[in-house]
XYZ file of N, CA, C and O in Angstrom:
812
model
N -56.198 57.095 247.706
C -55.765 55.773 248.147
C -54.711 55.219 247.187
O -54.972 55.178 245.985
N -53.577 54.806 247.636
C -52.496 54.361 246.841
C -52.867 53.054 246.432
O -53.472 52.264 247.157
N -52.489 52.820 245.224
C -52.793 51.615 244.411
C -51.706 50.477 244.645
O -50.533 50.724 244.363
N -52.086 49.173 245.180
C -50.889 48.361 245.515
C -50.508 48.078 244.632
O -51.247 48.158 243.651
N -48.856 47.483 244.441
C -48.021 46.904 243.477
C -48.602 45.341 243.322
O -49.031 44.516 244.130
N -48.401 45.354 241.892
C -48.653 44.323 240.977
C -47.907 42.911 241.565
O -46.680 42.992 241.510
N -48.379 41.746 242.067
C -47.649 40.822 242.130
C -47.317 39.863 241.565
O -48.236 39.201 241.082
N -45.832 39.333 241.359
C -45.248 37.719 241.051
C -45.044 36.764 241.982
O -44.202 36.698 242.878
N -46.176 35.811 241.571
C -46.342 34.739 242.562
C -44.630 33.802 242.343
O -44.112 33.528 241.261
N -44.271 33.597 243.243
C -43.115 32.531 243.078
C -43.160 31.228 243.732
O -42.674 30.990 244.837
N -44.002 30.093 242.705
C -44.642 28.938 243.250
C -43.337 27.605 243.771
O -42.761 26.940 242.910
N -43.115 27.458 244.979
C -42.164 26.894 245.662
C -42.655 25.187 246.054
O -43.708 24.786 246.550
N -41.385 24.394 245.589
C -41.675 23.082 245.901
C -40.383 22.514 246.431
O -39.361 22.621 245.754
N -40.372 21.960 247.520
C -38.850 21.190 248.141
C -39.066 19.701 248.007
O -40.190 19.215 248.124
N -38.341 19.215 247.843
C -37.948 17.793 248.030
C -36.923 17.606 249.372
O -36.006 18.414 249.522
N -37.106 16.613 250.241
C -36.424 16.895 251.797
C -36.310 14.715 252.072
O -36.775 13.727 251.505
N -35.303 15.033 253.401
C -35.502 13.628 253.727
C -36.182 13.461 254.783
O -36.165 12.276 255.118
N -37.024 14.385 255.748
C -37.528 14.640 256.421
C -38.465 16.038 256.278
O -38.583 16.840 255.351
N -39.026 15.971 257.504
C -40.247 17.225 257.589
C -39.763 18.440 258.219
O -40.398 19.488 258.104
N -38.414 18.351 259.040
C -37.939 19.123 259.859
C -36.558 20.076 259.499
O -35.482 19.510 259.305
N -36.675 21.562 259.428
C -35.192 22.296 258.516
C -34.473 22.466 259.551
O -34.993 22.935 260.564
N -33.110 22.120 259.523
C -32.573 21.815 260.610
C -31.734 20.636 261.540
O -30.609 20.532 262.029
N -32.693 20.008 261.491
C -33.022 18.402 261.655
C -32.819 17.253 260.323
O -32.476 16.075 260.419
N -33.035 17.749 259.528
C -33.662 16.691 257.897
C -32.906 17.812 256.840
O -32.901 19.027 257.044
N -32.414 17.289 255.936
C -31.811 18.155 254.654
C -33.030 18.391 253.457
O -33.877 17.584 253.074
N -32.798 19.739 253.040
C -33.319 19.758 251.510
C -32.535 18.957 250.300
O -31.380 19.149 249.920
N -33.451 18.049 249.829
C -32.713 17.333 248.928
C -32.698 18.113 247.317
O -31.895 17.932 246.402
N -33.881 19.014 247.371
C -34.373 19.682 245.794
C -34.950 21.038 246.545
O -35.255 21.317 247.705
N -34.938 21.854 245.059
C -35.574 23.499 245.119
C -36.062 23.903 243.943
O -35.426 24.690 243.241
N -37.305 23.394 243.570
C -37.974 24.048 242.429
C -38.697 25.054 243.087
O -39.202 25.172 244.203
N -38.560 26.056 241.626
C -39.389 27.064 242.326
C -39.889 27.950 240.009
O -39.214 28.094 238.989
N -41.147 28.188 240.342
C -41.550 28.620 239.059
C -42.586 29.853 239.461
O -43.534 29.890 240.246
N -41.916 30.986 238.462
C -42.553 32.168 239.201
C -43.553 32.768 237.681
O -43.397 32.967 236.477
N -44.597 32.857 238.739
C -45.505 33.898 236.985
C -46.183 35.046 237.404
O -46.438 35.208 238.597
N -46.388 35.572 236.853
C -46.743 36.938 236.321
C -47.975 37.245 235.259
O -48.118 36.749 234.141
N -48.861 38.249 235.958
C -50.106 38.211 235.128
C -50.210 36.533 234.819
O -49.622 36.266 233.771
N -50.589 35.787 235.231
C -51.074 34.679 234.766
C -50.378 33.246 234.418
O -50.573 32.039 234.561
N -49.298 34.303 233.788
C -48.015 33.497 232.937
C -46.463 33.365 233.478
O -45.707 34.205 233.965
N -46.317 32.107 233.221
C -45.408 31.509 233.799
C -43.937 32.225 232.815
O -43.954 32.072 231.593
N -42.868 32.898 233.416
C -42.040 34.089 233.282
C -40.374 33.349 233.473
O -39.334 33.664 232.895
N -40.625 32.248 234.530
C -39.452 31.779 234.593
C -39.044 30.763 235.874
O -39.639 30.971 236.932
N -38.173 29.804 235.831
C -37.597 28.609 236.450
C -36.546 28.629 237.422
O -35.638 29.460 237.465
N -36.772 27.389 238.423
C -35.436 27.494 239.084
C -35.515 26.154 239.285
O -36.678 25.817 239.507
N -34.269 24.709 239.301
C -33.974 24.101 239.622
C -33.011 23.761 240.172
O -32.057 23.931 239.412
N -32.616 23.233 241.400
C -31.238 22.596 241.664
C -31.580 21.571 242.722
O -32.354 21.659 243.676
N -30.743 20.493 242.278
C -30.621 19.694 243.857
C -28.998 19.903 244.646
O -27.965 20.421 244.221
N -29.363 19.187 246.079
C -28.599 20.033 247.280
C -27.823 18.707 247.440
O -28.299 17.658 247.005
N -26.737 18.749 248.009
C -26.177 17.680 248.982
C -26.415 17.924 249.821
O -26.609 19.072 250.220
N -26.550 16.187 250.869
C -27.663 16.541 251.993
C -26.532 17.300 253.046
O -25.373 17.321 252.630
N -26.746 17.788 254.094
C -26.161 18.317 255.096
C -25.884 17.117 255.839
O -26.640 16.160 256.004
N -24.404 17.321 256.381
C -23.734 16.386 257.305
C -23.700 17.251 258.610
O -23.837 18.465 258.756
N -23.467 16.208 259.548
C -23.057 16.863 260.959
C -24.172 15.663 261.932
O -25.146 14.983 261.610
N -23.431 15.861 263.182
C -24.436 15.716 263.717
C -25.707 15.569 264.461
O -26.342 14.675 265.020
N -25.850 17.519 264.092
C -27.297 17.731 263.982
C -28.429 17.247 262.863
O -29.636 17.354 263.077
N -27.812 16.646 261.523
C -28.575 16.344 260.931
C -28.943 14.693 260.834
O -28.054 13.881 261.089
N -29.915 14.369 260.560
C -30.659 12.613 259.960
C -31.484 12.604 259.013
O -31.946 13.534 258.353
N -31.638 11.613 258.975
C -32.671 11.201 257.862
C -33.725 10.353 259.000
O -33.625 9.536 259.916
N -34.878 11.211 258.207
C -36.330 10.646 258.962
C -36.195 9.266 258.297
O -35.538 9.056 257.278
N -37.141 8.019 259.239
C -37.091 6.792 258.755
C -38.644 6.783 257.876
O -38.936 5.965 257.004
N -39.309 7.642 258.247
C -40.756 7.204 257.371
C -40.612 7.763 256.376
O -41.293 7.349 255.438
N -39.801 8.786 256.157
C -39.820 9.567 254.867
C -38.514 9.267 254.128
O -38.177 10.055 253.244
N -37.838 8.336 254.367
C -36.932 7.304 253.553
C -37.679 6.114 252.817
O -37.404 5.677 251.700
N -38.906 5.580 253.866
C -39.549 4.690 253.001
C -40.345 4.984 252.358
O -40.703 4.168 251.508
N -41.078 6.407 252.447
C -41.575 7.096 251.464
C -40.921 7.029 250.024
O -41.483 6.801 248.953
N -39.516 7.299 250.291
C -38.762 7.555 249.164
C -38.480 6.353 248.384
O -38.317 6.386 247.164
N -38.418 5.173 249.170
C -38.238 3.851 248.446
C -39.344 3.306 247.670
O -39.307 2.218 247.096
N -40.725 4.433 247.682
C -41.929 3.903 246.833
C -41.959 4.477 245.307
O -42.606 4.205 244.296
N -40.864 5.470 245.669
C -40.691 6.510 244.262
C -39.324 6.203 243.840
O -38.501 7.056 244.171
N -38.964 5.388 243.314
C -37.570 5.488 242.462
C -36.913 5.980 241.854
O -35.738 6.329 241.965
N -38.014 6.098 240.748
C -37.657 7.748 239.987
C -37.206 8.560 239.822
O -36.362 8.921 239.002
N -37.952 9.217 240.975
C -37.985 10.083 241.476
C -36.511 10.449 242.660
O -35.867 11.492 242.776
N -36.397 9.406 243.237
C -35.377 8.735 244.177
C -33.916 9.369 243.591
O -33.037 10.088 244.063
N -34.163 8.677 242.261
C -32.401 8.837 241.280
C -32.526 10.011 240.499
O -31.643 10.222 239.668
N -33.718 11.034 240.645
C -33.633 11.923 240.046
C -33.014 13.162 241.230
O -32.225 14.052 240.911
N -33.539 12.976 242.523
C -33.149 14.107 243.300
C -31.453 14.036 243.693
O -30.702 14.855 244.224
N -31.259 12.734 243.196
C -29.693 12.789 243.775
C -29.034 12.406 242.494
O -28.673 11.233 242.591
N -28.676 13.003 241.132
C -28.319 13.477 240.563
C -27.752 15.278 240.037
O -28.397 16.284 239.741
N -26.612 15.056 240.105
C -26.168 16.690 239.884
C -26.246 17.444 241.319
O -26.415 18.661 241.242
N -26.211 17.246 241.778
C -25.873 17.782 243.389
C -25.192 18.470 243.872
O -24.050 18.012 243.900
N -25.340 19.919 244.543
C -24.325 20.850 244.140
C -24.600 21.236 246.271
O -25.482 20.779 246.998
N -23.514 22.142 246.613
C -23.570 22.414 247.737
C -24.247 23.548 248.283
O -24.296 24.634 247.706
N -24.884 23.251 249.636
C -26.429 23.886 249.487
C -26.154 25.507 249.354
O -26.936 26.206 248.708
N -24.659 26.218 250.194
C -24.221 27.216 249.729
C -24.775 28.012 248.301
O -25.640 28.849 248.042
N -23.994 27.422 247.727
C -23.919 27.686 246.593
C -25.355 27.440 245.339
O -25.646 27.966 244.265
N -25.877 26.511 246.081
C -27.336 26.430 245.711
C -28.441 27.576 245.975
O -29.217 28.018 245.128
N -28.350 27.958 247.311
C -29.248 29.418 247.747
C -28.679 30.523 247.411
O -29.502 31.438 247.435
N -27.189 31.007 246.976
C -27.032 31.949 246.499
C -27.288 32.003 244.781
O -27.532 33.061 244.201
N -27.200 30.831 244.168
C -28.144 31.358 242.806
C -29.565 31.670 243.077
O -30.213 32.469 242.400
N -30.057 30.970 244.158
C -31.195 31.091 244.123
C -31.894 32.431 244.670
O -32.956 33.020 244.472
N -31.186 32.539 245.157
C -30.924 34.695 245.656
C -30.643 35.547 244.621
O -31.108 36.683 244.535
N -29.841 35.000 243.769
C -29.311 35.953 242.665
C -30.526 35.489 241.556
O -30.387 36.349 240.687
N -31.708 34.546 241.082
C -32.547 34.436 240.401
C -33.744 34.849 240.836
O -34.574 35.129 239.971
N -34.104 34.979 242.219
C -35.078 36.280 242.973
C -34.817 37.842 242.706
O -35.636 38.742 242.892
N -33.780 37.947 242.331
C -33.015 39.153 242.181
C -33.260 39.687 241.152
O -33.494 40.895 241.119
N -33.271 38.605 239.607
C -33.635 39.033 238.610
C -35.106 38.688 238.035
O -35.192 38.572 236.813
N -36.104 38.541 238.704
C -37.162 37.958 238.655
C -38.073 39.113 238.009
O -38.798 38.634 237.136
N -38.233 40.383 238.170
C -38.640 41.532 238.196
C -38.380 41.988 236.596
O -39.178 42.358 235.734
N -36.845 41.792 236.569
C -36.249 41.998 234.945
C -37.131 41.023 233.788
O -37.002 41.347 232.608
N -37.758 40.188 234.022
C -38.560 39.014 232.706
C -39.616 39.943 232.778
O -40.170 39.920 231.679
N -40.276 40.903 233.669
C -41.524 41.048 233.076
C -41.731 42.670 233.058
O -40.934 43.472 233.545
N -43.325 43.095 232.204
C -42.774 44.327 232.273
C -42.855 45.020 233.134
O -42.532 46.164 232.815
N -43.241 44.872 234.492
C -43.598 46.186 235.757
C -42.277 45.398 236.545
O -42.373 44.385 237.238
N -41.024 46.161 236.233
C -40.321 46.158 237.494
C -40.347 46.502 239.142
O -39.325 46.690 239.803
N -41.698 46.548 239.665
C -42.036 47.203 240.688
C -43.203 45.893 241.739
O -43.557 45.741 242.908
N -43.381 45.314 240.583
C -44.221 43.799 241.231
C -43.474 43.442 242.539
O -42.279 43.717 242.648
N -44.298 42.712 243.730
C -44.008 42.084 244.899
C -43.882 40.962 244.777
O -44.947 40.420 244.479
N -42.950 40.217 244.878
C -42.308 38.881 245.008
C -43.326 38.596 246.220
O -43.318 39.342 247.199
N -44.501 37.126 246.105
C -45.226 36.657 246.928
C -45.196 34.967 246.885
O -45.493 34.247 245.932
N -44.828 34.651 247.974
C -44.110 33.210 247.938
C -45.476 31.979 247.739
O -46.520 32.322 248.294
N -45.498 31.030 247.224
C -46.602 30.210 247.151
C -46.473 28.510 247.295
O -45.694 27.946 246.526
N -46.943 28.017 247.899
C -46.862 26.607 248.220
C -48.096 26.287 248.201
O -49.162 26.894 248.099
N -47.564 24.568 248.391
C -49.104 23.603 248.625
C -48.387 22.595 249.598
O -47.749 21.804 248.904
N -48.227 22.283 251.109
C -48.826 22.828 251.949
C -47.216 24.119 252.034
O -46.024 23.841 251.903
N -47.756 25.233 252.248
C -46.717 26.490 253.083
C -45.774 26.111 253.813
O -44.571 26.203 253.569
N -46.392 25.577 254.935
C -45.589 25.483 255.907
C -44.380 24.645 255.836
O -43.401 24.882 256.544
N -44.429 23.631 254.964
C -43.083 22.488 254.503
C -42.246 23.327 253.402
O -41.071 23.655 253.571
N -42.908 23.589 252.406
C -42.352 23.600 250.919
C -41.832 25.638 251.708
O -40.865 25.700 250.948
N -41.784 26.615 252.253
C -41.583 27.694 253.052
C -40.590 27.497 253.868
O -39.407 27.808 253.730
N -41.184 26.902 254.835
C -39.898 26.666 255.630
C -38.717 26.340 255.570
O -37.797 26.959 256.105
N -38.616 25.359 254.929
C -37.321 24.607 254.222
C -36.505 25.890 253.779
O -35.515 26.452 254.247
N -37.250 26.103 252.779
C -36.943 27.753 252.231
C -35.797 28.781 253.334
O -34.600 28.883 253.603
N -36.805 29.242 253.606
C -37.036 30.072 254.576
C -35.486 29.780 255.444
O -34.578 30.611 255.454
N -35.423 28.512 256.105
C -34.339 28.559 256.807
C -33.045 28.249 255.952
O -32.061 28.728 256.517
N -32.838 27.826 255.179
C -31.685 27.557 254.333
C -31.143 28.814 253.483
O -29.962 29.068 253.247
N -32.591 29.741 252.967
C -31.793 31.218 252.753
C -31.280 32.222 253.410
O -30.566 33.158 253.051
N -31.904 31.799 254.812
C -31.173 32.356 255.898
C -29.448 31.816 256.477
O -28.500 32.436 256.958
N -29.630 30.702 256.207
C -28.417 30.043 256.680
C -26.948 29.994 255.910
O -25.792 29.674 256.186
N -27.574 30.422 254.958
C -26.867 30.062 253.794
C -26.479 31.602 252.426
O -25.469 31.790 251.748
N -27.732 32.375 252.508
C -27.281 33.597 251.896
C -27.725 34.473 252.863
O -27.572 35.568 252.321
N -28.244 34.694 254.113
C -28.142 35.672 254.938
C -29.186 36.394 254.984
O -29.198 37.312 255.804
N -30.321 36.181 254.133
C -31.908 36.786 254.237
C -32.378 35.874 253.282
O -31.776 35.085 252.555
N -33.732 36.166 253.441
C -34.899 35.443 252.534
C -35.297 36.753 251.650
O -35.828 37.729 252.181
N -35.017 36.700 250.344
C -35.834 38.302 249.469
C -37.230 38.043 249.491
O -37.864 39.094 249.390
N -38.278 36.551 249.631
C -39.350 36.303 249.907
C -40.173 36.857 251.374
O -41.338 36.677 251.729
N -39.170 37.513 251.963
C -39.946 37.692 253.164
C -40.301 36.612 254.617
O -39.296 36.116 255.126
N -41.182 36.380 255.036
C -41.289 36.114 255.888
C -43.072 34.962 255.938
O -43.576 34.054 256.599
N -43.369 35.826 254.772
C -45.015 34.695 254.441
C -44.826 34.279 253.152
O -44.140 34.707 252.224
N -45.568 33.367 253.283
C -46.291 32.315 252.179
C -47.505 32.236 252.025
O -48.228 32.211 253.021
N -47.962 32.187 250.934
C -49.417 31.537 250.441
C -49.799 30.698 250.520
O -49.424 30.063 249.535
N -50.579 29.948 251.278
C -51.383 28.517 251.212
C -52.215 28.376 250.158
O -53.269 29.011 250.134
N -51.901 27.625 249.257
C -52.667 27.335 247.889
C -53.891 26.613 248.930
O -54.957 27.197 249.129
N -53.678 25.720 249.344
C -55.021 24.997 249.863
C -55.433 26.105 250.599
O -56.532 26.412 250.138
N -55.133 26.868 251.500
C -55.944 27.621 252.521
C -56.904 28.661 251.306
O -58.117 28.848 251.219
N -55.660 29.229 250.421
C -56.713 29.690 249.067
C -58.150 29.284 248.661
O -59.243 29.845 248.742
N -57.739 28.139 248.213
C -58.792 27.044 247.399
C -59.918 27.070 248.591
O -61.102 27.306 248.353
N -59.365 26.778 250.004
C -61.158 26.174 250.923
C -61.080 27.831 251.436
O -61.252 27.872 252.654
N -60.936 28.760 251.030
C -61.750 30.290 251.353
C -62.741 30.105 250.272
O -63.966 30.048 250.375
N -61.864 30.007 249.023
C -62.466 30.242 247.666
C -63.585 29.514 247.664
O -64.527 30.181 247.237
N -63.940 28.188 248.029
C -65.171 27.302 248.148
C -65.613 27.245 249.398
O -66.371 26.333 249.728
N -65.223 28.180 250.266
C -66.436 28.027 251.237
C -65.756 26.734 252.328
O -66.435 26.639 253.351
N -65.235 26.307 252.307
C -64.810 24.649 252.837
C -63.875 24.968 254.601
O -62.785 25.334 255.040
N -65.434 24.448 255.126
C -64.927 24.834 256.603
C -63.997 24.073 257.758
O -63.843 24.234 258.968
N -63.413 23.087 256.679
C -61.695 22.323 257.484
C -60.692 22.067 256.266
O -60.836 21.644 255.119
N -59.636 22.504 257.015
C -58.450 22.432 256.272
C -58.601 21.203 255.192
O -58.062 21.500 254.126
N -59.248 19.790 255.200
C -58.834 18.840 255.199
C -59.665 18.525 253.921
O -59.412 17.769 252.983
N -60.605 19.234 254.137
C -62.715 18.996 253.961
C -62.672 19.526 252.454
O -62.468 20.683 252.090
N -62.896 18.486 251.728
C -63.732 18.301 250.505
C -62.566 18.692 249.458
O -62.631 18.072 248.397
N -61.773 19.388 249.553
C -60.621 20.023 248.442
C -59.715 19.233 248.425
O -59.022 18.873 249.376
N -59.650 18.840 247.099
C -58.415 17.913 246.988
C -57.586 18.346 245.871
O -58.300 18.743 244.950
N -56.108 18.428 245.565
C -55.697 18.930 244.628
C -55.733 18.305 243.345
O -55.386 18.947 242.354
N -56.107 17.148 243.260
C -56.022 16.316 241.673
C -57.543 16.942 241.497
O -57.572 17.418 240.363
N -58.846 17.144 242.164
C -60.365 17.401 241.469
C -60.098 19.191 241.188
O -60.507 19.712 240.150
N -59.351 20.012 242.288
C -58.875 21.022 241.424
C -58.378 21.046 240.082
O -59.042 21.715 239.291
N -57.574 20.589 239.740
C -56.550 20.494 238.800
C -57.756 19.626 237.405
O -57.540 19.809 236.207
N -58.846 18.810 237.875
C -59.789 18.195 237.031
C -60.571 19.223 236.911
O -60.918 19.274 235.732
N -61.152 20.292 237.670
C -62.111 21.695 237.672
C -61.738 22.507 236.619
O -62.505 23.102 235.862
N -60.259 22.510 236.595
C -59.992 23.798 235.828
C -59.187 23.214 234.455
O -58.630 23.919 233.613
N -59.271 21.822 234.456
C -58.298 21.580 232.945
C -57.282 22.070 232.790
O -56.842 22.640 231.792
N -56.612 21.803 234.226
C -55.465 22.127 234.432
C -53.983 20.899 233.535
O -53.813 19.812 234.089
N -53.299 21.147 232.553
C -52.505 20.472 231.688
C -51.059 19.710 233.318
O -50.341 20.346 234.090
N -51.216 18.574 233.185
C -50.228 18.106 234.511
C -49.508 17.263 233.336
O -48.307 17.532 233.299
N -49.814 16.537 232.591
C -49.330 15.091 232.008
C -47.793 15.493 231.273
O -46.980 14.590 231.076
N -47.496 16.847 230.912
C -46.219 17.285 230.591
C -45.095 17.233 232.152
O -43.921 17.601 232.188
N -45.814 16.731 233.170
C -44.720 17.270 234.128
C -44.709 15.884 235.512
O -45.667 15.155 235.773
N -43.729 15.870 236.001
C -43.105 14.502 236.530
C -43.411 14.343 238.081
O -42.876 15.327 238.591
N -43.784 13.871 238.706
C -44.721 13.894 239.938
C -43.115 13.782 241.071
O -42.140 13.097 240.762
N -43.202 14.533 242.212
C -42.473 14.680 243.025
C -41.130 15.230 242.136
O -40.177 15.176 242.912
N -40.942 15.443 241.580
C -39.295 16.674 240.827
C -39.940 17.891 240.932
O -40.969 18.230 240.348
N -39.225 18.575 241.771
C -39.353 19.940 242.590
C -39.863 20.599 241.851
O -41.010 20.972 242.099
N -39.085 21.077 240.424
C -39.388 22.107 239.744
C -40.497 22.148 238.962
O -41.165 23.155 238.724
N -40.815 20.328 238.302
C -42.066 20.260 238.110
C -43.550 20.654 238.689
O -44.402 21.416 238.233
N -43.526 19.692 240.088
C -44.557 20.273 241.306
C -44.599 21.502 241.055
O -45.686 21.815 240.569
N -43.716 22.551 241.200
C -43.635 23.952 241.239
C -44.154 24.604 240.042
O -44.569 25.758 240.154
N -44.181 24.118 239.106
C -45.145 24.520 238.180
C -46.606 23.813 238.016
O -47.658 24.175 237.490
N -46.337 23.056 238.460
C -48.084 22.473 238.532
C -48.865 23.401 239.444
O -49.897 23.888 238.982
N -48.523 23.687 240.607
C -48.933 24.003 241.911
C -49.287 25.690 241.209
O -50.360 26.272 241.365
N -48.395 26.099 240.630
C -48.529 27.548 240.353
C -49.780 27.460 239.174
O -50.717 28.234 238.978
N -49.427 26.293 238.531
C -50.679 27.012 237.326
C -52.056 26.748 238.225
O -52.763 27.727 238.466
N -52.450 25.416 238.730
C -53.542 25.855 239.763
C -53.982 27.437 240.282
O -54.948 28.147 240.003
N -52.587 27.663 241.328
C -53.054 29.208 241.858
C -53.748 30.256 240.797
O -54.772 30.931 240.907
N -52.693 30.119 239.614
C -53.710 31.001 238.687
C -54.637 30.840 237.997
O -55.070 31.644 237.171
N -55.078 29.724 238.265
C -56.560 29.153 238.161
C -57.243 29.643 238.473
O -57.967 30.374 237.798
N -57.320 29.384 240.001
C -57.783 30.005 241.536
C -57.712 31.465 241.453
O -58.820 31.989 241.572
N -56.815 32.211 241.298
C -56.627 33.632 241.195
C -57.732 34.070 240.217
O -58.795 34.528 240.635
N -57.479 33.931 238.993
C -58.750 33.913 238.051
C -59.888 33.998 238.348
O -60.632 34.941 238.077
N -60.276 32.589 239.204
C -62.212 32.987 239.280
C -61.741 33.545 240.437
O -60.809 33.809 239.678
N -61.383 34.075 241.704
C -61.662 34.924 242.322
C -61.961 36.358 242.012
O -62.816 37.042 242.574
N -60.880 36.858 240.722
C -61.020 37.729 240.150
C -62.296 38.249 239.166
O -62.703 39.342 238.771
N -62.731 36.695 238.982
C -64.250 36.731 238.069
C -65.454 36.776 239.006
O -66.572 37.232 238.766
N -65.087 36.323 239.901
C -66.017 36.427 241.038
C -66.098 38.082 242.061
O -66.921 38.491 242.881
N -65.268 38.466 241.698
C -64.954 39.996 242.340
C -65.834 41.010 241.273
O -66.320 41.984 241.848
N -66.090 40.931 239.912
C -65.891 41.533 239.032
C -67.427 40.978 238.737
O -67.950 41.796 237.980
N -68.306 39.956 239.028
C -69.464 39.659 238.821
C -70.471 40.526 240.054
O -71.694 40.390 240.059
């Protein structure tokens, strides 16, 4: 039986003005990838939003944005064109393999929820550098977490701040809604999670 390749989780967080890729622009692209456990390496950039008009801005998730200020003047600072944004970000998937030592690891994409912080993804590296090197799936950190406990609705009993209180997980170094931050929060969880599954396999 062939032994599968070793994987690097690459923990993905978007910042958007809406819920919809396509429809709504990516405003941010953190993304923090680790290996065995450990966090190996970074990606930040923010996007200028997409004009045309196929695109808008959602109205609930503008006033979302007017509750975070912060946060607000942080995503629209340094703003580069989304082009040119997904092809570093193609060319830093590219070298992701080179930080650690098994050049042969599977690039495995990871979010909290998938389907937003993925998609976004997903269609803008298509649009923009012409494939996704992530593939086609994502990891549901939450769908993770309620296998891992047993928790029989998406919704039911798991929350990510009593995770993050379970495992003494370190957050207070990192800035709530900035992409690249999230993206490392979200990842050290998973390897939280990864951990006792692994202790739990092994008991």
């Amino acid at each position: 039986m062939a032994m599968s390749k070793p994987e690097l989780y690459v923990s993905l967080d978007v910042e958007a003005n809406g819920p919809c890729p396509g429809l709504n622009s990516m405003l941010s692209l953190g993304a923090a990838a680790f290996f065995d456990g450990l966090i190996v390496s970074t990606f930040y950039k923010k996007l200028i939003p997409e004009s045309g008009p196929n695109f808008t801005e959602d109205s609930d998730t503008m006033k979302w944005w007017e509750t975070k200020p912060e946060a607000w003047d942080e995503v629209n600072q340094d703003q580069q064109d989304s082009q040119e944004v997904m092809t570093e970000f193609g060319s830093w998937l590219g070298r992701l393999n080179g930080v650690t030592v098994r050049r042969d690891a599977k690039l495995v994409a990871a979010a909290w929820p998938a389907a937003f912080d993925f998609g976004y993804v997903n269609y803008y590296m298509h649009q923009c550098y012409g494939e996704n090197p992530l593939g086609f799936a994502c990891l549901d950190i939450r769908s993770f977490a309620n296998g891992l406990f047993n928790t029989p609705g998406y919704y039911e009993r798991i929350s990510e701040g009593d995770l993050y209180v379970k495992y003494d997980i370190k957050t207070d170094d990192l800035r709530q809604h900035v992409s690249v931050d999230d993206a490392i929060r979200q990842g050290r969880l998973l390897m939280a999670l990864l951990k006792e599954a692994e202790e739990r396999k092994a008991a």
